[in-house]
Structure formats: C-alpha cells, structure tokens
PDB file of C-alpha atoms in Angstrom:
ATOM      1  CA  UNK W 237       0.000   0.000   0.000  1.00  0.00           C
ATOM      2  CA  UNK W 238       1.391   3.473  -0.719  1.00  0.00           C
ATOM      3  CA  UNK W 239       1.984   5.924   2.106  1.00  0.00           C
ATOM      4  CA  UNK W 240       0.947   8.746  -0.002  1.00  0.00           C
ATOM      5  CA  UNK W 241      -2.843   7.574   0.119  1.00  0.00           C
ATOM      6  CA  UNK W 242      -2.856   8.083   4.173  1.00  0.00           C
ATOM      7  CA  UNK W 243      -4.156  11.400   3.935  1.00  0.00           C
ATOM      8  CA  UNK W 244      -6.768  10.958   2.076  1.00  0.00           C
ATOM      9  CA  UNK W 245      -8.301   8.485   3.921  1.00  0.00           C
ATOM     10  CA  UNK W 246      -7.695  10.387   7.384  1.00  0.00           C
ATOM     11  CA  UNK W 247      -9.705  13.481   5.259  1.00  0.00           C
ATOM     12  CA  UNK W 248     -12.489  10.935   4.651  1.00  0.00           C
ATOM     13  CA  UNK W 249     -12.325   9.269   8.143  1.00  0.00           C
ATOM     14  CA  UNK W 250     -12.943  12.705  10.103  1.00  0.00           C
ATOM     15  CA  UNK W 251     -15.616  13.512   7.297  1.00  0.00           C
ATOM     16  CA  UNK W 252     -17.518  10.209   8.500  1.00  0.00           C
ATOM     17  CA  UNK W 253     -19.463  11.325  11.958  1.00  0.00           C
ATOM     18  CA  UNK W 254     -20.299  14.684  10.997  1.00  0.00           C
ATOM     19  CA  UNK W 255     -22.021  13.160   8.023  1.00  0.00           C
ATOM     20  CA  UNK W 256     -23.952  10.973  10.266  1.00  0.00           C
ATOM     21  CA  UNK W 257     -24.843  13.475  12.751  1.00  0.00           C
ATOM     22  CA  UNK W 258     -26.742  15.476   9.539  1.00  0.00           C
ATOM     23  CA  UNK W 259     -28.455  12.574   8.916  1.00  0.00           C
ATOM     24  CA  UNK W 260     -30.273  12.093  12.620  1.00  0.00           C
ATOM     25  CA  UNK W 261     -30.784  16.071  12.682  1.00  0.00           C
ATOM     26  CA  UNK W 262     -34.735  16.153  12.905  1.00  0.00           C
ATOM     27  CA  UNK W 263     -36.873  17.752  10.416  1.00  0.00           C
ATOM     28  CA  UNK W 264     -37.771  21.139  10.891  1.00  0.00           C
ATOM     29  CA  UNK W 265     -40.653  21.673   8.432  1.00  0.00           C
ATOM     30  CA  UNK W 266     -43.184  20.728  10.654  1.00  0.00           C
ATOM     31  CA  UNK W 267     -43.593  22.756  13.893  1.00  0.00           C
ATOM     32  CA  UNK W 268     -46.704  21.955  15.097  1.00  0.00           C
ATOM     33  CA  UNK W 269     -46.545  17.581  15.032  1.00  0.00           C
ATOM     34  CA  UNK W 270     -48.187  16.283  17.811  1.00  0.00           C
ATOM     35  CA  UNK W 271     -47.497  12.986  19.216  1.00  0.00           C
ATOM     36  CA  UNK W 272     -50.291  10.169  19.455  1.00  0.00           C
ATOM     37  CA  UNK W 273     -52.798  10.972  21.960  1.00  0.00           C
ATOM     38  CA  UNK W 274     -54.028   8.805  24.861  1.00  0.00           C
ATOM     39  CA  UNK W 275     -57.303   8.410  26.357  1.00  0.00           C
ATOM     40  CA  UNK W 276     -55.883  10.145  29.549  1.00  0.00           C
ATOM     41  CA  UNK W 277     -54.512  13.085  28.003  1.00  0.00           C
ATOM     42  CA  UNK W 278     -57.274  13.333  24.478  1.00  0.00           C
ATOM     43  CA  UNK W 279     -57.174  17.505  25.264  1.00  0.00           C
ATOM     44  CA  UNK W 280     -53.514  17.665  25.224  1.00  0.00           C
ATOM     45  CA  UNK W 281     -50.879  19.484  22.792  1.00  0.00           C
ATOM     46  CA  UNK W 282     -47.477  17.748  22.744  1.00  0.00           C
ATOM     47  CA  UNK W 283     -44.735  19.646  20.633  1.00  0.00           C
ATOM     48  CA  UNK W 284     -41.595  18.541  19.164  1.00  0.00           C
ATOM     49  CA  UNK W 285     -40.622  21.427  18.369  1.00  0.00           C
ATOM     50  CA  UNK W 286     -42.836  24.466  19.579  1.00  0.00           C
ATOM     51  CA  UNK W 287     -40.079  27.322  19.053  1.00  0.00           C
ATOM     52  CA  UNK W 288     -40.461  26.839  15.158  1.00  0.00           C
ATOM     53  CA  UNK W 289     -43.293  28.877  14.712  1.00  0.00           C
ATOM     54  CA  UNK W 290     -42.413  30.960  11.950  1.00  0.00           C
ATOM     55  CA  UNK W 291     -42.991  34.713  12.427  1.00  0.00           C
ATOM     56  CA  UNK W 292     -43.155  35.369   8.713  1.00  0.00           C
ATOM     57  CA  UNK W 293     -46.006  33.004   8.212  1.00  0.00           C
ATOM     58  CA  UNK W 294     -47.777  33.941  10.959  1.00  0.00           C
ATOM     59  CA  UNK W 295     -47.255  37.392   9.000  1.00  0.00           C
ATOM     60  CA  UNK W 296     -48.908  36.511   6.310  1.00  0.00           C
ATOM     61  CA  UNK W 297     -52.315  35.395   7.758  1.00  0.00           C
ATOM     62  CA  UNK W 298     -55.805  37.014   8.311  1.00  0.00           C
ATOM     63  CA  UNK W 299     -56.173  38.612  11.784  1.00  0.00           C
ATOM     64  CA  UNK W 300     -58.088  36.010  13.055  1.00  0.00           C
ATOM     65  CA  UNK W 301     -62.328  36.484  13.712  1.00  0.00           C
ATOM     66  CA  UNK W 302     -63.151  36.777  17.390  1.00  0.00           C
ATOM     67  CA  UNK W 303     -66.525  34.978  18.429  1.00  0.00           C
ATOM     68  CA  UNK W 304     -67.523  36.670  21.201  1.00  0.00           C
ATOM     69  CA  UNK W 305     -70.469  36.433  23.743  1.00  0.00           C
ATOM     70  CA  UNK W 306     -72.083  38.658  25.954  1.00  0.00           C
ATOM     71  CA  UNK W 307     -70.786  42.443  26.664  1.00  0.00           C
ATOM     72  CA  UNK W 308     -68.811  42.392  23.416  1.00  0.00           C
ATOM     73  CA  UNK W 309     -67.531  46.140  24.169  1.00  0.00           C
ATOM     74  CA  UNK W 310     -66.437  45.115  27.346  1.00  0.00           C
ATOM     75  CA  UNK W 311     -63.082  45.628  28.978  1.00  0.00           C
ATOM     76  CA  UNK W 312     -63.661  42.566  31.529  1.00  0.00           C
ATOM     77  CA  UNK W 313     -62.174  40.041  28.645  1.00  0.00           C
ATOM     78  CA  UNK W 314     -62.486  35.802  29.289  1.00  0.00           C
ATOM     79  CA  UNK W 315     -60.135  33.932  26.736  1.00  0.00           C
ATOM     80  CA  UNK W 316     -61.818  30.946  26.007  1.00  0.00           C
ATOM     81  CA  UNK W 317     -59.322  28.643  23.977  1.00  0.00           C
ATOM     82  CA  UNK W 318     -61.543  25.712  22.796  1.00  0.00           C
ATOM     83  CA  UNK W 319     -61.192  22.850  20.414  1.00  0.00           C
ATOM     84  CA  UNK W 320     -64.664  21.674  19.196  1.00  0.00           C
ATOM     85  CA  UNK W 321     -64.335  17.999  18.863  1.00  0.00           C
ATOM     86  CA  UNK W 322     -62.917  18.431  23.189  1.00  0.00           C
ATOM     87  CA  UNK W 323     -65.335  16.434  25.768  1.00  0.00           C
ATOM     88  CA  UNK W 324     -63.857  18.711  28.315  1.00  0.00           C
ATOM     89  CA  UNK W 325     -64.927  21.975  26.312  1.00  0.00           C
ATOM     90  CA  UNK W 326     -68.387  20.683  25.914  1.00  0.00           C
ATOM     91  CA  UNK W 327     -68.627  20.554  29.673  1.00  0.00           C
ATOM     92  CA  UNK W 328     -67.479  23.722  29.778  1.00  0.00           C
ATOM     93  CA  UNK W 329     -69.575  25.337  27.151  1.00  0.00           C
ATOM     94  CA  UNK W 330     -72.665  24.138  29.502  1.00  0.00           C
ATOM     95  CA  UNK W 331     -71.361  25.866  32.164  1.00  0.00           C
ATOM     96  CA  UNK W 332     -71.055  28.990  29.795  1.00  0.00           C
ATOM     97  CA  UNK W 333     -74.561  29.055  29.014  1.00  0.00           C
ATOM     98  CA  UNK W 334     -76.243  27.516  32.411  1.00  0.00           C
ATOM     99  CA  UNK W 335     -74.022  29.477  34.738  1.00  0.00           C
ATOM    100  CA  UNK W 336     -71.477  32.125  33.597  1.00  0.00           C
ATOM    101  CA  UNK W 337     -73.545  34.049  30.837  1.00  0.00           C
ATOM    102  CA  UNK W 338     -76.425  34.723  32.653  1.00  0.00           C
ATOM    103  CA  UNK W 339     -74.528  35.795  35.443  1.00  0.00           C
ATOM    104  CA  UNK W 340     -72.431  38.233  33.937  1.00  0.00           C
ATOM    105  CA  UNK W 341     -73.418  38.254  30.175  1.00  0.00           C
ATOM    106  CA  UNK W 342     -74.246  41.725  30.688  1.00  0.00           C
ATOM    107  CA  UNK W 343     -70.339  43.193  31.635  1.00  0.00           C
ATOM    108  CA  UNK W 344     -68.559  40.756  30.865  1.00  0.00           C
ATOM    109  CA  UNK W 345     -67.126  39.333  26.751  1.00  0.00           C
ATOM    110  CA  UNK W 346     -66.551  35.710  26.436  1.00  0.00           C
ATOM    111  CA  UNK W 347     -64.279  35.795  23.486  1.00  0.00           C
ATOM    112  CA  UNK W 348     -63.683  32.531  22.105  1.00  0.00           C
ATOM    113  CA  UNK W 349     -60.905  31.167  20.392  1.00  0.00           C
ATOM    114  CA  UNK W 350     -60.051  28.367  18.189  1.00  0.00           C
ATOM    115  CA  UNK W 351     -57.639  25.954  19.176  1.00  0.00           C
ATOM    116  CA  UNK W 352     -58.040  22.734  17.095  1.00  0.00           C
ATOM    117  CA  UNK W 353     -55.880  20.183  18.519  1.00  0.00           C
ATOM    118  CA  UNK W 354     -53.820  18.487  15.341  1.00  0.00           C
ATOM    119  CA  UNK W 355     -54.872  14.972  17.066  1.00  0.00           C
ATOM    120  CA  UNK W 356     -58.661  15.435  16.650  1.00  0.00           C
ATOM    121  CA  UNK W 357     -59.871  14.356  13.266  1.00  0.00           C
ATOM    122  CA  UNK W 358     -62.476  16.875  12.219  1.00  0.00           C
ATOM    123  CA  UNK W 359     -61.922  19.880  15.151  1.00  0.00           C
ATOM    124  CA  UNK W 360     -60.460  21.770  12.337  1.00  0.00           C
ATOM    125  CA  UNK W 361     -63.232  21.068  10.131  1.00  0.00           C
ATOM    126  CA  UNK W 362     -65.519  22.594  12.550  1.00  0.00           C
ATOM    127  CA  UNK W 363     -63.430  25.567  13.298  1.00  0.00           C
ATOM    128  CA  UNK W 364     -63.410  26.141   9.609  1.00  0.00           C
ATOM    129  CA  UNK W 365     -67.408  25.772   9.310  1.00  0.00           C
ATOM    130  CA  UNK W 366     -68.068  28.054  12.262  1.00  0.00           C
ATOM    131  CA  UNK W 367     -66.215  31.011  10.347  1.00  0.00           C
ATOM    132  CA  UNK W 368     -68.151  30.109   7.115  1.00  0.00           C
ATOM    133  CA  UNK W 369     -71.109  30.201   8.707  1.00  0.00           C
ATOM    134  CA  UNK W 370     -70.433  33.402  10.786  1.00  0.00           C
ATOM    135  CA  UNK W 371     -70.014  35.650   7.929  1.00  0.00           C
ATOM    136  CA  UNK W 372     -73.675  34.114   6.751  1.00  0.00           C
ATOM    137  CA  UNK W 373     -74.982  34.366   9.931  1.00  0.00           C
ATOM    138  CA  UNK W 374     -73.507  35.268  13.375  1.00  0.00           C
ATOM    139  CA  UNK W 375     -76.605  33.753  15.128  1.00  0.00           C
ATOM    140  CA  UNK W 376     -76.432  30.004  13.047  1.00  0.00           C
ATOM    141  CA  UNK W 377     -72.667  30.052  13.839  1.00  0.00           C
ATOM    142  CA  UNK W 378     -73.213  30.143  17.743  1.00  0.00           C
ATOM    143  CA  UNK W 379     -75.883  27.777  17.384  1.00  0.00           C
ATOM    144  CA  UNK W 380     -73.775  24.972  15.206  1.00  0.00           C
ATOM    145  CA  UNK W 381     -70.514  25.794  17.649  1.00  0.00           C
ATOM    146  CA  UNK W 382     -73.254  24.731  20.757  1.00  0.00           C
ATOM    147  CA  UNK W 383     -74.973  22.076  18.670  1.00  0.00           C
ATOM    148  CA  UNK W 384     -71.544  20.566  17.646  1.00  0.00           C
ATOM    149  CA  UNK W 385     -70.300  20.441  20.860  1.00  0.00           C
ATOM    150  CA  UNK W 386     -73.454  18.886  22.941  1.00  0.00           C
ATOM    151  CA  UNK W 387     -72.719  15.491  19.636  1.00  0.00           C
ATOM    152  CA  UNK W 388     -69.530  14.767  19.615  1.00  0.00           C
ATOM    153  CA  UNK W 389     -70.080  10.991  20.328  1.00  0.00           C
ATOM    154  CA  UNK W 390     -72.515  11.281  17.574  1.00  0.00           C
ATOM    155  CA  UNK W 391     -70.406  13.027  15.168  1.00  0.00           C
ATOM    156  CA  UNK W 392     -67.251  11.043  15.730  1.00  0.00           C
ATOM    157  CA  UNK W 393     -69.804   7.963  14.842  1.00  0.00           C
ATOM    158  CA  UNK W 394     -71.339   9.251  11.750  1.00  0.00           C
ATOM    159  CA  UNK W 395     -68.720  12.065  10.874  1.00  0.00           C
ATOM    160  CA  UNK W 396     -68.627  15.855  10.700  1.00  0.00           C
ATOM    161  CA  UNK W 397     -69.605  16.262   7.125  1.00  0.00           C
ATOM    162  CA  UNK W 398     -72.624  14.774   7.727  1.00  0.00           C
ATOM    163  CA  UNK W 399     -73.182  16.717  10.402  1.00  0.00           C
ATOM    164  CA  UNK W 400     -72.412  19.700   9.106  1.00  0.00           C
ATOM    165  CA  UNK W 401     -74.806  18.885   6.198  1.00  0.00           C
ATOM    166  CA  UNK W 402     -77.605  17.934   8.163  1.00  0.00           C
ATOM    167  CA  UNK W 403     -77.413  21.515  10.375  1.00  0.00           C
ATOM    168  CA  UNK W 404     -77.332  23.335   6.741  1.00  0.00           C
ATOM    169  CA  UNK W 405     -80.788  21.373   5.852  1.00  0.00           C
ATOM    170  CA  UNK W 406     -82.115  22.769   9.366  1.00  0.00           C
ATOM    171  CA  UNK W 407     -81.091  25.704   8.947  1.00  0.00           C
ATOM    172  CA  UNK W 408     -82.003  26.486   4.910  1.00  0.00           C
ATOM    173  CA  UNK W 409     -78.504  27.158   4.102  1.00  0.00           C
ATOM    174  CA  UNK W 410     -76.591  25.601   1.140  1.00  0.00           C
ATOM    175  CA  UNK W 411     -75.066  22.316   2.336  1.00  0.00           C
ATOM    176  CA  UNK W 412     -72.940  22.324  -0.706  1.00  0.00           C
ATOM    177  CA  UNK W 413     -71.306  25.373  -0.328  1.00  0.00           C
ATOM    178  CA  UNK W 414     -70.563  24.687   3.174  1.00  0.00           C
ATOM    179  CA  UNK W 415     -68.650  21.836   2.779  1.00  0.00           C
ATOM    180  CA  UNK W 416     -66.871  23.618  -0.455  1.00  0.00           C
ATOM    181  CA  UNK W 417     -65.578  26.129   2.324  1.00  0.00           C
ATOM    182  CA  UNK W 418     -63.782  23.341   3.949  1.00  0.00           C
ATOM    183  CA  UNK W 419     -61.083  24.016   1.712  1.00  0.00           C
ATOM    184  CA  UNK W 420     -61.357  27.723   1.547  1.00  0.00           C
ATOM    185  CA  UNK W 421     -58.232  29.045   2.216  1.00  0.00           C
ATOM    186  CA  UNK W 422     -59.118  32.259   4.242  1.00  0.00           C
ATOM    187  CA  UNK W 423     -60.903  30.372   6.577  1.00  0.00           C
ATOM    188  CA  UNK W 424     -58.159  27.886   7.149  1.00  0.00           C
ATOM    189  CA  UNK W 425     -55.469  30.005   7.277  1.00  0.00           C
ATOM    190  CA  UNK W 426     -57.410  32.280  10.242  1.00  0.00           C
ATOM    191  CA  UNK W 427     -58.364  29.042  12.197  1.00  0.00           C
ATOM    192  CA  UNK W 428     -54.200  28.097  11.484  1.00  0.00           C
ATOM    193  CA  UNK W 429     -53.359  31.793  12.451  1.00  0.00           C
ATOM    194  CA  UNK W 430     -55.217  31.217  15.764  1.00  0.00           C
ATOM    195  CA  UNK W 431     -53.998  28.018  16.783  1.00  0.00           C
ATOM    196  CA  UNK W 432     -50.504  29.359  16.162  1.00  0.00           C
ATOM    197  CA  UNK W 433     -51.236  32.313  18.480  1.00  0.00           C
ATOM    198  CA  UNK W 434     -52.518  29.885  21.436  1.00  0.00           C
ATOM    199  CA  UNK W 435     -49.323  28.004  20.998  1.00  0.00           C
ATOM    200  CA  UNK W 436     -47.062  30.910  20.740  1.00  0.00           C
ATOM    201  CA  UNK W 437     -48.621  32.267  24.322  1.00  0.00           C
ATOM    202  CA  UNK W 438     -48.341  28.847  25.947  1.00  0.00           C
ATOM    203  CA  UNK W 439     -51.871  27.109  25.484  1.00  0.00           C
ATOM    204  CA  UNK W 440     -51.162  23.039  25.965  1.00  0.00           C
ATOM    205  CA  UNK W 441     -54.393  21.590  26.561  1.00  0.00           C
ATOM    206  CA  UNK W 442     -58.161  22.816  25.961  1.00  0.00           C
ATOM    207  CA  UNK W 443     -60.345  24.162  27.249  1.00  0.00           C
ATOM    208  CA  UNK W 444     -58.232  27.189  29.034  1.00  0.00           C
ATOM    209  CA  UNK W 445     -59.565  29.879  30.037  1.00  0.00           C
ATOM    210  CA  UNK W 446     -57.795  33.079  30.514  1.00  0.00           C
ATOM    211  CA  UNK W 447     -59.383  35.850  33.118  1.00  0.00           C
ATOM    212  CA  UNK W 448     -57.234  38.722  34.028  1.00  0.00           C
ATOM    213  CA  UNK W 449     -53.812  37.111  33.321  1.00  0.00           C
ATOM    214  CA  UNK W 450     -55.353  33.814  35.780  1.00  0.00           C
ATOM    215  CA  UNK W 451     -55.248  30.527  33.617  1.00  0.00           C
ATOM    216  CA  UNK W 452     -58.254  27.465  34.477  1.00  0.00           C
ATOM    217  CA  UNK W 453     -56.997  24.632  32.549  1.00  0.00           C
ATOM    218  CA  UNK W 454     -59.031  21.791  31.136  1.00  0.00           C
ATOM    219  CA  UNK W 455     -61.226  20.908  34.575  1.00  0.00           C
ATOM    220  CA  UNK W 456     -62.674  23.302  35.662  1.00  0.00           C
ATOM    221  CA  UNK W 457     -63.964  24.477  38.574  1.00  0.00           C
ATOM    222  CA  UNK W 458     -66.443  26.966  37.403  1.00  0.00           C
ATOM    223  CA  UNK W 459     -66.782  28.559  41.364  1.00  0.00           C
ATOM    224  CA  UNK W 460     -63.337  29.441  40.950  1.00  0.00           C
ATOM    225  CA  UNK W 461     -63.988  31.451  37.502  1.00  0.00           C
ATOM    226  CA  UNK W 462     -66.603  33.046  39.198  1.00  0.00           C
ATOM    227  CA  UNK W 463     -64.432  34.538  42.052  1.00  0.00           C
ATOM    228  CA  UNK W 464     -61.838  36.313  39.721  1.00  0.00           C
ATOM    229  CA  UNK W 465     -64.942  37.476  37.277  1.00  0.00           C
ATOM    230  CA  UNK W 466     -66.667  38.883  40.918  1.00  0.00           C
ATOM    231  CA  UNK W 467     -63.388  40.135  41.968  1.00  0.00           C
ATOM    232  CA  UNK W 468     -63.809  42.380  38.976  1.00  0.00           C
ATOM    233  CA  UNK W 469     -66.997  43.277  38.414  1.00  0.00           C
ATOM    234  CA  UNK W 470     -67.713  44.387  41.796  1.00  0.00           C
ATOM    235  CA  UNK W 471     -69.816  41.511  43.199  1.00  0.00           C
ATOM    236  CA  UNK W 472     -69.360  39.378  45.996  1.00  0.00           C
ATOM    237  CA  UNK W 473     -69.043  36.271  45.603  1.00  0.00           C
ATOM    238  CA  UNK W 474     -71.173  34.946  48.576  1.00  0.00           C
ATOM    239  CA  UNK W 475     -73.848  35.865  46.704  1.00  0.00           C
ATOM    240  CA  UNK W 476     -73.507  32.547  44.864  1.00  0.00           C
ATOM    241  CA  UNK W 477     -74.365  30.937  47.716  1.00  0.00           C
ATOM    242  CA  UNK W 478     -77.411  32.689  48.872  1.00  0.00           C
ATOM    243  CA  UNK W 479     -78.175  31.950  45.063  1.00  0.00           C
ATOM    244  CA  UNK W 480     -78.249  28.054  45.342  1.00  0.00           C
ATOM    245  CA  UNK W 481     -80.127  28.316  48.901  1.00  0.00           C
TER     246      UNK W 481
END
C-alpha cells in the first residue's frame, strides 16, 4: 500500500461522523406535530418542536375572527381557547350558558378562540365551518358551535360532514357550499393563524380559560372562575351561595 494515500483516507475518516450526525438532525418543516394521543390526556398538545413557529407566516395570515359572547364592548375580557371535537370543552360550554352568561353576560365578553388540537380528526373542520357560517350568519354560527359540541359521540360515529350537512338542511342554508368552504383558504389560514397564536402564548391543553392574566386549565372548577370574574366586576361572591339556597 502506498503511504501517499494516508491522507486521504484520514480526510475521509474525520468527514464520517459529521455526516452521520446530519443525517439524525430532525426535520424542521413541521412545527406543530403532535405525538399520538391517549385516552388520559385526548385535550392535550405535545410539541416537538414548539419554538419553530415561523414569524413570517404567521405574517402573512388574516387577523383572526373573534366569536364573542355577551358584553362584546367590554373591557372585563375571558379567553376561552376551545377545540370543538374536546369532551372537556363541551362541559365547559354548559357551564357557559347555564351558569357564567347569565350571570355576567351583561359586563362581561366571552371571546372565544379556536384551538383545534392536530390529534382530533375533524376539530379543524368545525373551526373552519363556524367562520363560514359566521359571515352568513352570526346567530347560526353560535348555534352549530353549541350544537356541535353537545354530539360529539354522535359526530365522531357518523362524521362531521354529515353533520355539518344535516345543520345546513335545518337551517335552509346551502349544504354544498358549506362543505366547499372546507377548503377555503381564508378560513383555514385564520383558524391556522389562531392556533398558532394559542401556541405561541403557551396554550397546551383545551379548554383554558384566561381571566385577568389567571389561567383554568381543562377541569374546571367553574366557582373558581366566578371569584376572579366577581373580583372584577364588583360583586361578591357569597352571593352565589345565597343563590343556590
């Protein structure tokens, strides 16, 4: 062997592991993967990588349409961040409209926000119908978010589209078009615009609930919404008490 091909193969041996660490360098294309979900955690956000949210996408979308429910000029704000297809924001949506709206519906805006989790099949789906269906008709968008979330055993049985079909037939809207504006891409890139912001702020699981800068994650204690909304509207709590007596 000649001594004069030594080098060459040193060049080519020092070469060899920082080829192979390039090769197990993960994939950076897709910030918001989520990891399979368990029953346990169903209302959970897991990110590989949730740094990678790219500021000039996020640039380049809609502002994003606020739902919003009772004072909407308000200055007493709750953040609702809510994924349609959650059990857990279904039980919190009944609180909304058996408890906390007609409480303080009058000075107080529930603004809700989308926060599809990538796991659930058809919670974008719905995100994306609600926003078609709000610039038709604020009133039948409400109604399909509260009708959507009181079936989602039945939906995940017979599927959204069908469900979103059957609503338009109630409703005397064009079933057709509805599901055409699936794939509209203003209405997916506000829902996508929205999810990015809850993720970008810290939102993990659904439902949270934001109330002056206090967070009520996924089970929640409704009393203890109540006491910060009090705290700020000027009413004692107690009263709640009295209420239920």
């Amino acid at each position: 062997m000649s001594f004069r091909r030594f080098p060459v193969v040193l060049v080519m041996l020092s070469l060899w592991p920082l080829a192979k660490a390039e090769q197990k360098q993960p994939s950076e294309q897709s910030p918001l993967q989520s990891k399979p979900a368990h029953k346990e955690d169903c209302c959970v956000l897991e990110l590989t990588s949730p740094a990678n949210l790219a500021s000039g996408e996020r640039a380049r979308t809609p502002k994003p349409q606020r739902h919003v429910e009772g004072n909407a000029a308000s200055r007493i704000r709750v953040i609702i961040y809510e994924d349609l297809q959650c059990p857990d924001c279904a039980v919190f949506r009944k609180a909304l409209d058996e408890t906390l709206l007609p409480r303080y519906g009058a000075v107080v805006a529930f603004e809700h926000r989308d926060f599809p989790l990538p796991k659930h099949s058809w919670a974008k789906e719905a995100a994306v119908a609600a926003r078609y269906l709000h610039d038709l008709d604020p009133g039948a968008a409400a109604e399909f978010r509260r009708r959507v979330q009181g079936r989602i055993s039945e939906i995940n049985a017979r599927g959204f589209r069908a469900e979103l079909s059957a609503f338009c037939r109630d409703k005397r809207l064009d079933s057709e078009k509805a599901l055409a504006a699936l794939m509209n891409d203003s209405y997916n890139r506000a829902v996508d615009a929205e999810f990015r912001e809850g993720v970008a702020a810290g939102i993990r699981r659904t439902p949270t609930v934001v109330v002056a800068g206090k967070s009520f994650v996924e089970t929640i204690d409704v009393s203890e919404v109540q006491k910060v909304l009090d705290a700020l509207v000027g009413q004692p709590h107690e009263s709640h008490q009295s209420e239920r007596k």
